[in-house]
Amino acid sequence: MLQTLLPILIFAALAVGAAGAVRRIRLWRQGQRTPMRWYRLVLMPKRYLNDLHHVVARDKAIAHTHVATAGGFVAAMALALVVHGFGWRNPILGGLLLAASLCMFIGALAVNRRRIDPSAKLSKGPWQRLSKSLLAYSVGMFLVSLPLVGVAPTLLGGGVLAIVLSAVLVWGLLEMVVGMGWGGPMKHAFAGSFHLAFHRRPERFDDNHADAVHDVHRGSRSTALFPLDLTAKTLGVEKPADFQWEQLLGFDACVQCGRCQNVCPAYAAGQPLNPKKLIQDMVVGMAGGNDARYAGSGYPGIEVGKHHGGPNAPIVPQLVEAQTLWACTTCRACVEECPMMIEHVDAIVDMRRFITLEKGETPEKGAAAIDNLIATDNPGGLDNASRLDWAADLEMPRIQDRPEGVDVLLWLGDGAFDMRNQRTLRALVKILRAGGVDFAVLGDEERDSGDVARRLGDEATFQRLAERNIATLSRYRFARIVTADPHSFHVLGREYGAFGGDYRVLHHSTFIAELFDGGRISVEAPAQAETVTYHDPCYLGRYNGEFAAPRQVLAALGLEVAEMERSGYRSRCCGGGGGAALSDVPGKARIPDMRMEDVRETGATTVAVACPQCTAMLEGVVEPRPRILDIAEMVAAALVEPATASTTRTSTEAPEEVPA
Amino acid sequence: MPQPEPRDTAKMPQRVKTAALVSSGRHPVSGRAGRAREDARAVEMGLSLVGADLSLAHAGDPEQASLRESLQGYLGMYHGLDDDRDGQLSLLPLGEGGDAVPLLAAWLERSGVRLALTGQRAECGEGSGMVGYLLAERLGWAIATGVAAIEHCDGERVTVLQALPQGQRRRLEVRLPCLIAVDAVAEAPRQSAFGPARRGRIDIVDDLLPPDESPLDADSADWHWQPARARPKRLKVVKSTNARDRFKAAAAKSSASGGQVLTDLSPEEAAEKLIDYLRAEKILAQDDQ
Amino acid sequence: MSVRRIDPHAERARRNRLHPRHHEFARPAWRWTSADGVTRVNPHALGAIGPNGVKRIDRSGASVEANPAAASTSAEPARRQIVLDQPLGHVVVVPELPEGRLNDHDRDLFGLARQLADGHDLAVTAVTFLGGVAGFEEAGADRVVDLSARAGSGYDPVSRLAALVDVEAGLAPRHWIFADSLPDGGDLGRRLAARLSNQGVNHSAGGARPATRVWQLSEGKTLSRAGDRQDILRDVARVLLALPECAEPVSETLHEARPIDLEALAETPRQAEVTTAAAGMVDRGRVAVDPQEIPLAQAPFILSAGRGVSDWEGYHHAARVLGASEGASRVAVDDGYMPRPRQVGATGTFVTASCYVAVGISGAVQHLQGIAKCQRVIAINNDPSCDMVKRADLALIADGDAVLAAVCRRLGQPREQTGSDGSWTDEESRHAAA
């Protein structure tokens, strides 16, 4: 009986699954169309085996589980199609099918063990069921295939047992094949492979990247936001159908593993953001319906099940509250961790763009910052001519006086208006002078890089600032730009390219490391041993892959770095990125306080930072707390003046600031 | 984040044709053109009163490069209303040295506006704050200045709150048609969004006055414009003919009196000192028991 | 003060010590006021013989400071009385008179008027809508027109304007001077200027177009502040709306402030009384404003709390009792005790309160920046060394919660105790024991 039933079952499941898949593809193609390049599907296996598993393998246990389960399933399915579907009942193939089912069964057991007491990051509901379905499929396929190798052929010939067995197999096929097309948990395999093939950022899979740093850290291969066409009919994303179709496809690939939820600083702080739920909400919006069937952790403080959406219904506030979008610090921790390589930050900024550009509902302080950027070129609304006031005694060389060009253009950033950051800048100038660097500044011709405006969704203001800065920079000659602000570093180096500004930009930590390497500056050993730790800024580390240089500098200072549990590409955000400090979404804790807890756990008395925003956020933590020093300040303090002291100025000594 | 409130029908049960007269603003620090602070508040007041029915007008030189940008700033405020109409602004062409009052008066009369909102003072040009008064005088309208909020407007009268120093308010009832000069303490204007600003229409209305009647502002011909000087700080005036006292007063550091620090106080004593101080400074009523 | 007659012979003899009749005219006093009001000192007539037999004159002023009463009398020279019987015209000043008194701005206006009037035989004429205002003599008014009968009790610019138009008809002043402050003098002045320009009244040079925001008068021209960081230098307009400190107030002369009866002067019949209803504006009176509703940036009196406050209910109660707006330090906001819009400081709101009471705020730089414009700062803090105490005009070193509770009790409105929270009763009992 099973001999006749099996092909019917398999082909029926495949047919129904395929119908669902077509429907699913239609759902994705509701998004903004780009031409469908089917040939890209051939890229999928390499991307899956290489790039995706690179991320998955960060958790060895789940990686092995997935290899066993997924590999076993794919093999078992293919063999079952040949053996049972087309009836080529070869004992060798049968043996292989049995082995594949067994392999899948072992994997499924591991999955089930993980699901006995699932951690908070995992979604339940259908995903709990999937673990059982995996068992059903593998067991069913195993038993059904036993007769092929001549074991227990009579036992399964007919009767009640056969009916039970076919029921188990039907369950497995329904989940694994039909569910894949119709939106069950197995959808991730189908959508995921398409997503890998049609990913919006192919650079992420490009192993022949020009930049060595970005090859070491794959997450930073493509981190620039996509420019927005300001002449488009609607600006930004109002409804799910406004996303690019590849983005919708990406949302659909989510496996709800909750890694993003685990690393999201806003979620940890109790702000109403959960990247996993956000992606699931996008899926709800794409397919239509409400979020009542979502079986994972929701947004802190927002009840699950009260929101609904449709492909052409506005996202905010029916589907997602604006607060959720404004809580994001754009730290990219979720993108870094996502095994399906989903781009959460792109989606959030796309939706912010609509809120800011079309609805004019940027949170109050963010709106004020944007207005200031429009009127004064800096977010504080200060006179741009006062950008160099802090350096009145430093006799800063101006690039305007150097028509022949300089080696280094020192980009000050908006930290030049902040008293705390001026200390860092002074220290940096002292280092540059000690190293005999040929540098100059733009002075009042420098404008905000546009980072804040862009992350707040005001692409119009960003593009205006970018164009003006590029026009300014094109008038002067310099070999490279050095900046102490990772945000400017990222925007100048990686986002201006789309507007015709290609520069060689270095973060000051990289540049100082270079000075050490070249033996151009020397420092004295620290008077007493001190434990320091280093906080990786998101825009330096995750965005641009620079983890080594700051640590090199600290090592050159003779300091022992006690790493925080979350450091390097897993560094936790300070809470100041992406305009989050301006939108100031209330939560249960403050992100910088949590980060300071991480620092305290290392027992460090000083935390080295490399970003003005991180400095400001961490210094906002109520004392007593470890000291916060920029890398430049630490180097400047330990600097040994070279023997030719006549060329250095004593006036570059940073004077004592009045303590805040 | 404050959601923009939809048009408040309770404030205006009967539609009254409302317009906001706007000018090109100048940022106090950079001098860059943009929305004028008070005019933007006038537009905000108008939008919350009549929604997208609010019409805008500006008399100025259409050729001026920065003008369109500042006017779009106002059009960018047409969002968060209960309809999707884009903003519309009538630009009344006015050459250099022209007089805006006859143009605006003709426009107000032609468009049947009965409630006109505007800021108190322009941020560029003379900035005398006279336009509203001259318009009201010419049209025979009432004018209320320093308005912080519109409480209610029936078809006949509008009830407004006038801003007084230190956050105090006075309620006024003004008959329509009238001109409302909005104070800087009125509700902050909504953000000007790029999309609506781009879509908003600027229509040039150049047939308001017969062509020979080109309004010219003759008075200002012989004025001399110069960059603003910092106003000298007034020294403490010493009514003394004694050279020593005058010298002492001139040389003394201003108000560096240094605070009084009282230590070792019980809470009761501290409370007494505090209350005495507040009473002496007339912040608390002398004796309100 | 009568006019002093000078005998030139006697003066000469007094100045010349070698004059044979010097002793006859020499004054015994060491200090006197000369004819033109300048204090003269005879150094020979003062000083004392020191221990070494040398005469010493003590110029340190120690003797003056030792006797403040004497110092003040000597420091305030008497004013000259100016009488103007037949003025050729009028410079009319319409003072603000807040709370029924001349304020500094008003005195500046009179100073400006005197600059325009002196030397041209013009009278400075004060037009007042309040009866019984004192101090016009010292302020510098030659004439006073009392229009209190014409003005209602409330805010009524329309009937005030009608009264001013009558003054215009009766006196035809050369200049009108108003305080450029809204919604009072600035409003009335602009109304008058609009009325005059619309009537085509154009008596003298300058036209009817007012000069607004006038801040200086020099060499027959006024400087007025225009928009966009520009000044306008122009001839003196008929209607001037002047900013505070536009001129030095009158300090050396005393004027008559002789009342003018406008009725008698009026040649034209008085304009029909404008009824307020027809005028289109009715004053419905002041609105009681809840201190918490006032935007923090404008609030006149702020009770601000920081980390030193632990009894938040008590703090809110104290703010209600004192009628103060609530403010907070960043930390208090971060900790969730106060909403973000209440944060004072560079990262919150810049406040302009005339009185700012900081309870338990140590005074971070950003916070001190935010209160830079506050006139009076009171700090209540446990730590006498903190920056807020250094900034404060009055610093009370005590526990904030306890002081606020004591303030409420002293003002007769203690907070009803819920029983569980006894932060100040403990304090009190400790006191009773002490």
PDB file of C-alpha atoms in Angstrom, chain A residues 546-634:
ATOM      1  CA  GLU A 546      39.083  48.379  13.111  1.00  0.00           C
ATOM      2  CA  PHE A 547      39.582  46.390  16.296  1.00  0.00           C
ATOM      3  CA  ALA A 548      43.341  45.984  16.230  1.00  0.00           C
ATOM      4  CA  ALA A 549      44.781  49.488  16.058  1.00  0.00           C
ATOM      5  CA  PRO A 550      43.413  50.824  19.373  1.00  0.00           C
ATOM      6  CA  ARG A 551      44.622  47.700  21.137  1.00  0.00           C
ATOM      7  CA  GLN A 552      47.993  48.065  19.444  1.00  0.00           C
ATOM      8  CA  VAL A 553      48.223  51.603  20.762  1.00  0.00           C
ATOM      9  CA  LEU A 554      47.335  50.495  24.278  1.00  0.00           C
ATOM     10  CA  ALA A 555      49.930  47.775  24.049  1.00  0.00           C
ATOM     11  CA  ALA A 556      52.502  50.306  22.892  1.00  0.00           C
ATOM     12  CA  LEU A 557      51.697  52.310  25.996  1.00  0.00           C
ATOM     13  CA  GLY A 558      52.631  49.252  28.026  1.00  0.00           C
ATOM     14  CA  LEU A 559      49.116  48.759  29.305  1.00  0.00           C
ATOM     15  CA  GLU A 560      47.462  45.449  29.971  1.00  0.00           C
ATOM     16  CA  VAL A 561      43.977  45.413  28.475  1.00  0.00           C
ATOM     17  CA  ALA A 562      41.376  43.472  30.415  1.00  0.00           C
ATOM     18  CA  GLU A 563      38.791  42.781  27.752  1.00  0.00           C
ATOM     19  CA  MET A 564      35.119  43.064  28.525  1.00  0.00           C
ATOM     20  CA  GLU A 565      32.970  40.054  27.890  1.00  0.00           C
ATOM     21  CA  ARG A 566      31.388  41.916  25.051  1.00  0.00           C
ATOM     22  CA  SER A 567      34.204  43.452  23.091  1.00  0.00           C
ATOM     23  CA  GLY A 568      35.458  43.443  19.546  1.00  0.00           C
ATOM     24  CA  TYR A 569      32.707  42.711  17.061  1.00  0.00           C
ATOM     25  CA  ARG A 570      30.401  41.896  19.954  1.00  0.00           C
ATOM     26  CA  SER A 571      31.016  45.193  21.720  1.00  0.00           C
ATOM     27  CA  ARG A 572      27.948  46.696  23.340  1.00  0.00           C
ATOM     28  CA  CYS A 573      26.909  50.138  22.173  1.00  0.00           C
ATOM     29  CA  CYS A 574      27.294  53.169  24.468  1.00  0.00           C
ATOM     30  CA  GLY A 575      23.770  54.238  23.550  1.00  0.00           C
ATOM     31  CA  GLY A 576      24.800  57.384  21.736  1.00  0.00           C
ATOM     32  CA  GLY A 577      24.695  56.313  18.112  1.00  0.00           C
ATOM     33  CA  GLY A 578      22.095  56.810  15.452  1.00  0.00           C
ATOM     34  CA  GLY A 579      20.591  59.829  17.131  1.00  0.00           C
ATOM     35  CA  ALA A 580      19.402  57.645  20.021  1.00  0.00           C
ATOM     36  CA  ALA A 581      20.849  60.140  22.475  1.00  0.00           C
ATOM     37  CA  LEU A 582      18.575  62.736  20.899  1.00  0.00           C
ATOM     38  CA  SER A 583      15.422  60.662  20.617  1.00  0.00           C
ATOM     39  CA  ASP A 584      15.984  59.553  24.220  1.00  0.00           C
ATOM     40  CA  VAL A 585      13.379  56.803  24.288  1.00  0.00           C
ATOM     41  CA  PRO A 586      12.627  55.937  27.912  1.00  0.00           C
ATOM     42  CA  GLY A 587      13.483  52.464  29.124  1.00  0.00           C
ATOM     43  CA  LYS A 588      14.102  50.651  32.386  1.00  0.00           C
ATOM     44  CA  ALA A 589      17.852  51.220  32.389  1.00  0.00           C
ATOM     45  CA  ARG A 590      20.226  53.486  30.541  1.00  0.00           C
ATOM     46  CA  ILE A 591      22.459  51.895  27.954  1.00  0.00           C
ATOM     47  CA  PRO A 592      25.642  53.684  29.135  1.00  0.00           C
ATOM     48  CA  ASP A 593      24.968  52.509  32.691  1.00  0.00           C
ATOM     49  CA  MET A 594      24.821  48.930  31.455  1.00  0.00           C
ATOM     50  CA  ARG A 595      28.015  49.420  29.509  1.00  0.00           C
ATOM     51  CA  MET A 596      29.683  50.857  32.587  1.00  0.00           C
ATOM     52  CA  GLU A 597      28.659  47.709  34.438  1.00  0.00           C
ATOM     53  CA  ASP A 598      30.518  45.721  31.770  1.00  0.00           C
ATOM     54  CA  VAL A 599      33.535  47.918  32.430  1.00  0.00           C
ATOM     55  CA  ARG A 600      33.322  47.455  36.179  1.00  0.00           C
ATOM     56  CA  GLU A 601      33.217  43.684  35.789  1.00  0.00           C
ATOM     57  CA  THR A 602      36.719  43.759  34.340  1.00  0.00           C
ATOM     58  CA  GLY A 603      37.992  45.583  37.412  1.00  0.00           C
ATOM     59  CA  ALA A 604      39.491  48.257  35.205  1.00  0.00           C
ATOM     60  CA  THR A 605      40.079  51.678  36.696  1.00  0.00           C
ATOM     61  CA  THR A 606      40.256  53.329  33.316  1.00  0.00           C
ATOM     62  CA  VAL A 607      38.244  52.692  30.221  1.00  0.00           C
ATOM     63  CA  ALA A 608      39.910  53.700  26.996  1.00  0.00           C
ATOM     64  CA  VAL A 609      37.548  55.079  24.388  1.00  0.00           C
ATOM     65  CA  ALA A 610      38.007  56.252  20.860  1.00  0.00           C
ATOM     66  CA  CYS A 611      34.840  58.179  20.088  1.00  0.00           C
ATOM     67  CA  PRO A 612      33.493  61.522  21.344  1.00  0.00           C
ATOM     68  CA  GLN A 613      29.990  60.117  21.557  1.00  0.00           C
ATOM     69  CA  CYS A 614      31.080  57.153  23.663  1.00  0.00           C
ATOM     70  CA  THR A 615      33.072  59.523  25.881  1.00  0.00           C
ATOM     71  CA  ALA A 616      30.057  61.720  26.436  1.00  0.00           C
ATOM     72  CA  MET A 617      27.687  58.836  27.088  1.00  0.00           C
ATOM     73  CA  LEU A 618      30.004  56.997  29.477  1.00  0.00           C
ATOM     74  CA  GLU A 619      30.935  60.177  31.314  1.00  0.00           C
ATOM     75  CA  GLY A 620      27.239  60.748  31.858  1.00  0.00           C
ATOM     76  CA  VAL A 621      27.241  57.754  34.198  1.00  0.00           C
ATOM     77  CA  VAL A 622      26.967  58.896  37.768  1.00  0.00           C
ATOM     78  CA  GLU A 623      30.185  58.756  39.737  1.00  0.00           C
ATOM     79  CA  PRO A 624      31.969  56.907  41.248  1.00  0.00           C
ATOM     80  CA  ARG A 625      32.933  55.098  38.078  1.00  0.00           C
ATOM     81  CA  PRO A 626      36.122  54.218  36.239  1.00  0.00           C
ATOM     82  CA  ARG A 627      37.939  57.040  34.547  1.00  0.00           C
ATOM     83  CA  ILE A 628      37.145  57.609  30.885  1.00  0.00           C
ATOM     84  CA  LEU A 629      40.053  58.576  28.667  1.00  0.00           C
ATOM     85  CA  ASP A 630      40.343  58.813  24.947  1.00  0.00           C
ATOM     86  CA  ILE A 631      43.226  56.846  23.453  1.00  0.00           C
ATOM     87  CA  ALA A 632      44.717  60.107  22.232  1.00  0.00           C
ATOM     88  CA  GLU A 633      44.697  61.501  25.761  1.00  0.00           C
ATOM     89  CA  MET A 634      46.461  58.426  27.092  1.00  0.00           C
TER      90      MET A 634
END
